[in-house]
GROMACS .gro file of N, CA and C in nm:
model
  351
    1UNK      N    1   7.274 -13.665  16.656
    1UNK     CA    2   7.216 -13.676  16.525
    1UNK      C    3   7.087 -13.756  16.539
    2UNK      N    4   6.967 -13.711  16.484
    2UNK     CA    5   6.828 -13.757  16.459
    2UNK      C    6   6.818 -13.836  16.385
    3UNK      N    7   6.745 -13.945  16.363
    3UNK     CA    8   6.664 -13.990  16.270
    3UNK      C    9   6.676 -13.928  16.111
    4UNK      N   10   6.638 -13.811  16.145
    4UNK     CA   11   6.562 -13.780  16.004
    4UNK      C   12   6.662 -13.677  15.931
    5UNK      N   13   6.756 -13.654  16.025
    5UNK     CA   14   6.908 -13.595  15.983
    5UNK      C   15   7.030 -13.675  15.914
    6UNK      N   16   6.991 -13.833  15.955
    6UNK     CA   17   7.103 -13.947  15.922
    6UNK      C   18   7.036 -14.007  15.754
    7UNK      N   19   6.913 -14.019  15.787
    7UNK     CA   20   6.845 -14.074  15.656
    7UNK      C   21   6.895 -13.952  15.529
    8UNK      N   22   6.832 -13.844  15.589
    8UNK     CA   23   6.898 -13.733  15.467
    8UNK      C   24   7.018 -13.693  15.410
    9UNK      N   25   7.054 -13.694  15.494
    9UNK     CA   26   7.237 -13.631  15.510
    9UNK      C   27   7.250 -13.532  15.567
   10UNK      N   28   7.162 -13.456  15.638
   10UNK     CA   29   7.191 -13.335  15.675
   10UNK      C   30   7.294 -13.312  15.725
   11UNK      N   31   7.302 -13.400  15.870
   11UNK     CA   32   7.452 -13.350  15.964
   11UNK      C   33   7.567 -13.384  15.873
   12UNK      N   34   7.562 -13.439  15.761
   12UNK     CA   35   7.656 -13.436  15.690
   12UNK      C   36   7.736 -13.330  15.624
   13UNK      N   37   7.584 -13.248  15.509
   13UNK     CA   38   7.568 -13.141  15.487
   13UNK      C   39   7.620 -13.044  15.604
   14UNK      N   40   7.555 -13.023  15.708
   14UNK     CA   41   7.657 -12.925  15.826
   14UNK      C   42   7.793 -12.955  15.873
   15UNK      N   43   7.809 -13.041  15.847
   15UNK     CA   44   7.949 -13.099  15.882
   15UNK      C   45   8.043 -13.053  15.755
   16UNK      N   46   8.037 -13.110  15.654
   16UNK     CA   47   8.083 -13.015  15.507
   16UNK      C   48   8.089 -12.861  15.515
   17UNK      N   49   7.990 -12.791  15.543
   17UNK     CA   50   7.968 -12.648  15.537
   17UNK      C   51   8.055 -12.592  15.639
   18UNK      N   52   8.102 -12.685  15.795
   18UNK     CA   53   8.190 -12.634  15.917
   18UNK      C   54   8.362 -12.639  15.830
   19UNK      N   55   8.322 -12.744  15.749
   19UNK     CA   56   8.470 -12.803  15.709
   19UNK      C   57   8.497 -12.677  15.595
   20UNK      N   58   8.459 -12.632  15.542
   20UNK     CA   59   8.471 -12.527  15.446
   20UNK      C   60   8.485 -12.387  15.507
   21UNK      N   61   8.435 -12.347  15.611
   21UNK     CA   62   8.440 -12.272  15.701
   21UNK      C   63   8.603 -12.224  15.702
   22UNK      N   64   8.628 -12.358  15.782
   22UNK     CA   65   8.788 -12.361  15.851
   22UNK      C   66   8.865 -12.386  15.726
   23UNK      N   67   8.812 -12.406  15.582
   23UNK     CA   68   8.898 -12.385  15.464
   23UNK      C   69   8.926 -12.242  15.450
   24UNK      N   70   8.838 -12.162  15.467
   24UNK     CA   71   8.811 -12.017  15.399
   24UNK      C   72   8.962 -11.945  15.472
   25UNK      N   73   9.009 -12.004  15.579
   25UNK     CA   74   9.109 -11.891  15.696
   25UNK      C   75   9.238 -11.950  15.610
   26UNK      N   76   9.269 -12.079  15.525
   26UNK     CA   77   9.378 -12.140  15.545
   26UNK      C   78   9.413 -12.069  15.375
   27UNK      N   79   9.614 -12.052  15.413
   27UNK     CA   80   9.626 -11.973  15.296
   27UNK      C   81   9.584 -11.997  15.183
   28UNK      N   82   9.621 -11.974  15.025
   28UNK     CA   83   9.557 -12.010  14.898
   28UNK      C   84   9.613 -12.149  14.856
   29UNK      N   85   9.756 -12.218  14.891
   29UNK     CA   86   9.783 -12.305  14.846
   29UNK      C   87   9.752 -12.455  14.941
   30UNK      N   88   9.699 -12.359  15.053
   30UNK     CA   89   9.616 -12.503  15.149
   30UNK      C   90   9.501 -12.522  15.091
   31UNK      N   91   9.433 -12.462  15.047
   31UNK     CA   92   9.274 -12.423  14.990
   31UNK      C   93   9.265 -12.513  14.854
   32UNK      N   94   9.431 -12.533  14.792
   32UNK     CA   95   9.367 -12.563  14.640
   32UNK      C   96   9.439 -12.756  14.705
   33UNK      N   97   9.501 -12.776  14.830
   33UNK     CA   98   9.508 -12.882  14.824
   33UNK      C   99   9.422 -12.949  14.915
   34UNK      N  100   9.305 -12.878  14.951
   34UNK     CA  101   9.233 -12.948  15.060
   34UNK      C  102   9.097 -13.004  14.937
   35UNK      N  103   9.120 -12.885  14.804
   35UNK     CA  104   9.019 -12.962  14.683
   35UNK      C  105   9.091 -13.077  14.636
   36UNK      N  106   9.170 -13.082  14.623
   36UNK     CA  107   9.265 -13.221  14.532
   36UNK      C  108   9.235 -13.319  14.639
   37UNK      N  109   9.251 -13.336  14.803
   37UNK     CA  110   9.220 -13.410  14.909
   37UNK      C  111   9.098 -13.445  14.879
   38UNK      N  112   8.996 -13.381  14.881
   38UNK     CA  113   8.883 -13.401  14.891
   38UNK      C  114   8.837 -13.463  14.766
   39UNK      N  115   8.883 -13.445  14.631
   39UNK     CA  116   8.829 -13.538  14.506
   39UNK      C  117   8.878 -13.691  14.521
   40UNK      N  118   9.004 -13.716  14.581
   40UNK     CA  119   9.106 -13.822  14.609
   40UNK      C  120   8.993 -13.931  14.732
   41UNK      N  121   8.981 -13.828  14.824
   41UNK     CA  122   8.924 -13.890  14.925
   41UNK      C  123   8.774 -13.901  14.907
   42UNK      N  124   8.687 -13.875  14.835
   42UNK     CA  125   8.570 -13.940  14.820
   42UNK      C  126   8.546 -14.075  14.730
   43UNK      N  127   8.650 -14.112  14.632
   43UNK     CA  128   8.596 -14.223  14.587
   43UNK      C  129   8.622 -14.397  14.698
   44UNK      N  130   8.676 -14.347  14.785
   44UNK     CA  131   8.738 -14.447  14.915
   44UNK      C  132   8.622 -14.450  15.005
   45UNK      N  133   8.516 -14.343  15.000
   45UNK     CA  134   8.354 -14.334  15.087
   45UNK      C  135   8.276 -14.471  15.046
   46UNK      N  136   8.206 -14.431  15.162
   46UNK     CA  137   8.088 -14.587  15.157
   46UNK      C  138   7.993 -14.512  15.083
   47UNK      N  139   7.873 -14.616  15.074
   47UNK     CA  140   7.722 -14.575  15.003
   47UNK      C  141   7.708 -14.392  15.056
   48UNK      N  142   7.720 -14.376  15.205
   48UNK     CA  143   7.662 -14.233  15.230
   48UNK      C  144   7.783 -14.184  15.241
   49UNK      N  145   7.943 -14.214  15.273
   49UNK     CA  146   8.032 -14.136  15.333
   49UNK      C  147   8.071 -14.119  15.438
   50UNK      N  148   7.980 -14.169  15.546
   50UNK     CA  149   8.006 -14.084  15.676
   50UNK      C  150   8.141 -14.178  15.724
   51UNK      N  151   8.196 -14.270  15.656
   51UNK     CA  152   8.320 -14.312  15.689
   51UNK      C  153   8.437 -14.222  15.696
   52UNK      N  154   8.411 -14.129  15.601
   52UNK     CA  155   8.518 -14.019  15.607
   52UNK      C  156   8.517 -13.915  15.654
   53UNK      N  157   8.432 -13.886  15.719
   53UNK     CA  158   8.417 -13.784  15.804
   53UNK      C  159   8.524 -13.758  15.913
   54UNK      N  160   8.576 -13.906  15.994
   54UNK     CA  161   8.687 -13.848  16.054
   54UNK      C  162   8.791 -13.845  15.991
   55UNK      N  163   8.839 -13.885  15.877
   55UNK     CA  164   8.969 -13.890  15.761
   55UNK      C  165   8.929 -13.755  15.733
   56UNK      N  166   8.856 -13.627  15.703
   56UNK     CA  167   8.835 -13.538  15.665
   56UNK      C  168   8.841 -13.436  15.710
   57UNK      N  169   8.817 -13.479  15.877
   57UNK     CA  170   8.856 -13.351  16.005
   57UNK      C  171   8.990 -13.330  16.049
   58UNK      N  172   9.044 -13.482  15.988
   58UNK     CA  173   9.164 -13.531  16.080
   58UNK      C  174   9.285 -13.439  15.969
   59UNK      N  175   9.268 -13.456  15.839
   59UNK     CA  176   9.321 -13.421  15.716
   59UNK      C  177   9.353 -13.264  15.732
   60UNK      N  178   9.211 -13.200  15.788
   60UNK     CA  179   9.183 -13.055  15.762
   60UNK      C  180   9.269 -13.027  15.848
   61UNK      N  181   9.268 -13.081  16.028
   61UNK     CA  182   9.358 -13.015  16.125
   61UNK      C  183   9.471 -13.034  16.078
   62UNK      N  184   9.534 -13.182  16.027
   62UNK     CA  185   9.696 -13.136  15.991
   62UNK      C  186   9.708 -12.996  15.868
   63UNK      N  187   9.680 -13.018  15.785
   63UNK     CA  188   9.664 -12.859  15.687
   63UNK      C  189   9.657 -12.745  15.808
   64UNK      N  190   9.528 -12.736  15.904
   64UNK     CA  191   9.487 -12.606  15.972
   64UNK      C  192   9.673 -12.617  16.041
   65UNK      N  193   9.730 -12.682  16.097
   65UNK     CA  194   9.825 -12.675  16.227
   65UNK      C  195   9.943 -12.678  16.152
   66UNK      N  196   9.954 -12.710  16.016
   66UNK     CA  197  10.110 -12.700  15.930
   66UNK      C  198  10.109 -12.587  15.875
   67UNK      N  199   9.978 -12.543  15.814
   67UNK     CA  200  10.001 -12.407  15.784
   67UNK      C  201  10.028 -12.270  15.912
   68UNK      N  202   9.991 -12.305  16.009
   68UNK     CA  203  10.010 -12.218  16.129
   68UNK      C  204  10.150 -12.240  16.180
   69UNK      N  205  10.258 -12.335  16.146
   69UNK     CA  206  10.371 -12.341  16.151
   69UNK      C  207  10.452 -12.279  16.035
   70UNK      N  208  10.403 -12.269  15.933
   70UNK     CA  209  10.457 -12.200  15.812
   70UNK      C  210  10.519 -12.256  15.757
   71UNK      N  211  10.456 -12.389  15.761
   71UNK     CA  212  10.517 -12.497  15.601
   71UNK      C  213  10.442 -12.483  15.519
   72UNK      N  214  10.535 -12.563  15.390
   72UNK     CA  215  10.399 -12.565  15.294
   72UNK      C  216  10.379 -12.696  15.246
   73UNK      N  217  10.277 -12.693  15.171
   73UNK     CA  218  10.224 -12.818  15.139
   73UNK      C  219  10.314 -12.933  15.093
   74UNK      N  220  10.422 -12.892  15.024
   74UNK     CA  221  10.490 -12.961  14.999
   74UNK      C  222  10.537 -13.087  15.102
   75UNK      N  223  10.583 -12.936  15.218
   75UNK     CA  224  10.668 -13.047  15.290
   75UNK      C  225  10.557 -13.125  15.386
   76UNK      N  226  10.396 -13.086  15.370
   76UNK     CA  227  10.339 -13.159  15.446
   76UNK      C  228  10.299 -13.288  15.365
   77UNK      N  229  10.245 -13.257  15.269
   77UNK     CA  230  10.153 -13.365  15.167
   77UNK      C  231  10.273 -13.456  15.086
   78UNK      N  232  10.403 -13.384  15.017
   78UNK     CA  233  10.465 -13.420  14.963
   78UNK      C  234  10.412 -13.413  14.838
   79UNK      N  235  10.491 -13.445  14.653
   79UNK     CA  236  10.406 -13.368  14.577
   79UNK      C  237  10.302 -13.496  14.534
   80UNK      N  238  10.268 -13.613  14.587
   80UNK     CA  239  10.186 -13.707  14.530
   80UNK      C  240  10.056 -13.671  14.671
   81UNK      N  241   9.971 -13.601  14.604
   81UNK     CA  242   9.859 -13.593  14.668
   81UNK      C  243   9.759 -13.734  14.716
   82UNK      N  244   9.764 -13.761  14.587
   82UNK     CA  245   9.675 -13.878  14.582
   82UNK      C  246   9.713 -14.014  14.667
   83UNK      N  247   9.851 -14.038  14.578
   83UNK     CA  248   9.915 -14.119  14.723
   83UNK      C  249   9.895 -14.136  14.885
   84UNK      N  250   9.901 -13.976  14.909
   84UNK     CA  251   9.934 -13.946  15.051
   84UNK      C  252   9.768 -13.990  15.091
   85UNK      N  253   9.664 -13.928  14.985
   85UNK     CA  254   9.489 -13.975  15.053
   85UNK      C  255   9.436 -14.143  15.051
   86UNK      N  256   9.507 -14.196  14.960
   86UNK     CA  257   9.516 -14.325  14.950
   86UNK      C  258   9.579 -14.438  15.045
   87UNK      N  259   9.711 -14.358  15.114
   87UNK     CA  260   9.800 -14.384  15.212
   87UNK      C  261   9.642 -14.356  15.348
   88UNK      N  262   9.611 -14.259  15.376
   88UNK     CA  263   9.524 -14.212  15.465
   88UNK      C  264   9.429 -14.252  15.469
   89UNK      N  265   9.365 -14.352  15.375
   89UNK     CA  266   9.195 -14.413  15.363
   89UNK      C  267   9.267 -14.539  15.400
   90UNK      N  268   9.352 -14.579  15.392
   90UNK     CA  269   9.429 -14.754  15.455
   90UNK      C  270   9.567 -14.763  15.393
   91UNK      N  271   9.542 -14.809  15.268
   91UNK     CA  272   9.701 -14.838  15.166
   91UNK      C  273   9.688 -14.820  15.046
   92UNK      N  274   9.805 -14.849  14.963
   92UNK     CA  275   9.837 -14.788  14.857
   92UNK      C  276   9.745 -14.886  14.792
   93UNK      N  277   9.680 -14.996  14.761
   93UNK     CA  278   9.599 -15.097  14.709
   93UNK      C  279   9.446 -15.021  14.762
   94UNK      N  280   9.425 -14.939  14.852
   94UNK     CA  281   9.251 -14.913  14.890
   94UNK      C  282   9.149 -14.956  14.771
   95UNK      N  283   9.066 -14.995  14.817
   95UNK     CA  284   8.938 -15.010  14.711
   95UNK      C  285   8.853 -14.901  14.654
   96UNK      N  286   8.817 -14.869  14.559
   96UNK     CA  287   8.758 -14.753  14.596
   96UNK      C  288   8.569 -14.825  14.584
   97UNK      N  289   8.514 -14.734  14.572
   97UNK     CA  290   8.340 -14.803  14.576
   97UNK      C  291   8.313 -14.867  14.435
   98UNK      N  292   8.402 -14.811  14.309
   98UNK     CA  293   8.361 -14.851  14.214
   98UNK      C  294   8.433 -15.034  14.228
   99UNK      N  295   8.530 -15.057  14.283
   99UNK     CA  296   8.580 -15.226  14.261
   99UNK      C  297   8.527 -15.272  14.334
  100UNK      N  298   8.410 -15.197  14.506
  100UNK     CA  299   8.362 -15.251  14.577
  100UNK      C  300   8.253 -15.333  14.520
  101UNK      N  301   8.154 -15.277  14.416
  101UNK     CA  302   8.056 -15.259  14.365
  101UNK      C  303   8.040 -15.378  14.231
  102UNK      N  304   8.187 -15.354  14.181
  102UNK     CA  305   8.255 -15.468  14.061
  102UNK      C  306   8.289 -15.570  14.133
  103UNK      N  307   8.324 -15.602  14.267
  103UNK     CA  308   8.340 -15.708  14.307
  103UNK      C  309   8.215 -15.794  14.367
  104UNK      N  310   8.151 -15.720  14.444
  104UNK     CA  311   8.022 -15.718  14.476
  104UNK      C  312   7.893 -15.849  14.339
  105UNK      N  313   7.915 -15.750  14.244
  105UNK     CA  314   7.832 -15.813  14.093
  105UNK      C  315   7.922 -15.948  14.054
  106UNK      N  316   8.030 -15.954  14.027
  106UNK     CA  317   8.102 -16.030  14.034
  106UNK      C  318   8.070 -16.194  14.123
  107UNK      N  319   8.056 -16.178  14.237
  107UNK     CA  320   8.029 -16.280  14.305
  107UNK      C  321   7.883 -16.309  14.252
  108UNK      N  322   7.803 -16.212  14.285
  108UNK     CA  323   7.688 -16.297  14.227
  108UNK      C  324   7.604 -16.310  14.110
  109UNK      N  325   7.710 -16.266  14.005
  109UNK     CA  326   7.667 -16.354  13.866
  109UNK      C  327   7.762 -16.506  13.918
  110UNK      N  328   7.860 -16.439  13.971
  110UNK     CA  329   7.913 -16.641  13.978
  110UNK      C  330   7.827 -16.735  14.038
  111UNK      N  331   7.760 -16.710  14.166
  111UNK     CA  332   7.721 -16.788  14.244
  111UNK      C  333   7.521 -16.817  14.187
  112UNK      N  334   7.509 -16.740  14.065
  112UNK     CA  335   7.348 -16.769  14.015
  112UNK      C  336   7.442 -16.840  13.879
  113UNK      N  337   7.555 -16.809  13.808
  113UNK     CA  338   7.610 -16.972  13.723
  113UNK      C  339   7.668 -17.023  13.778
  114UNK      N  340   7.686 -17.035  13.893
  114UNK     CA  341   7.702 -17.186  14.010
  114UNK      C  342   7.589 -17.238  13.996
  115UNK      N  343   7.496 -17.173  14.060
  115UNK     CA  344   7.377 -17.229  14.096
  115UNK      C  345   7.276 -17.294  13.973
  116UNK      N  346   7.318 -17.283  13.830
  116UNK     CA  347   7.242 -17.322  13.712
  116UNK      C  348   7.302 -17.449  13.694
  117UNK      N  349   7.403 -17.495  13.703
  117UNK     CA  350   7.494 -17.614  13.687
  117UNK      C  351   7.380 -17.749  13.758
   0.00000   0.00000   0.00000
């Protein structure tokens, strides 16, 4: 990855477009839980994301290799989706960017009315 590929997002962008790729083969009910994965698992991303990039490959192969055994989602994901992506970004407490961001502001309105005292 370049310079001018990391600033943009590109290899990101190609990396997304490979990941959708290997969505298109997987049956219809892997397809509608790799969207529910994927809404779950972006608010747990940093400023650009590229943190999840391997949570996202790693996610897709179990789906690609359970569905090629002929389970189904059920018995892979279980029926709490969100759980299971929340379980997979760290724990059931994960942060997502918005409390990162609230915690973030937080400290420093305290520490500029610290600093007025």
């Amino acid at each position: 990855m370049n310079f001018f590929e990391k600033i943009t997002g590109r290899d990101m962008t190609k990396e997304m477009k490979a990941f959708e790729e290997r969505v298109k083969v997987l049956p219809a009910e892997y397809q509608t839980a790799w969207k529910e994965m994927n809404n779950h698992l972006w608010i747990h991303g940093d400023f650009t994301g590229r943190n999840l990039m391997p949570i996202l490959d790693s996610a897709l192969e179990l789906l690609e290799v359970t569905s090629a055994d002929g389970q189904s989602v059920e018995e892979v994901l279980g029926d709490d989706i969100k759980g299971f992506c929340a379980a997979l970004v760290g724990d059931e407490g994960a942060k997502t960017y918005r409390d990162k961001w609230r915690d973030q502001l937080n400290k420093n309105v305290a520490r500029k009315l610290g600093g007025l005292k």
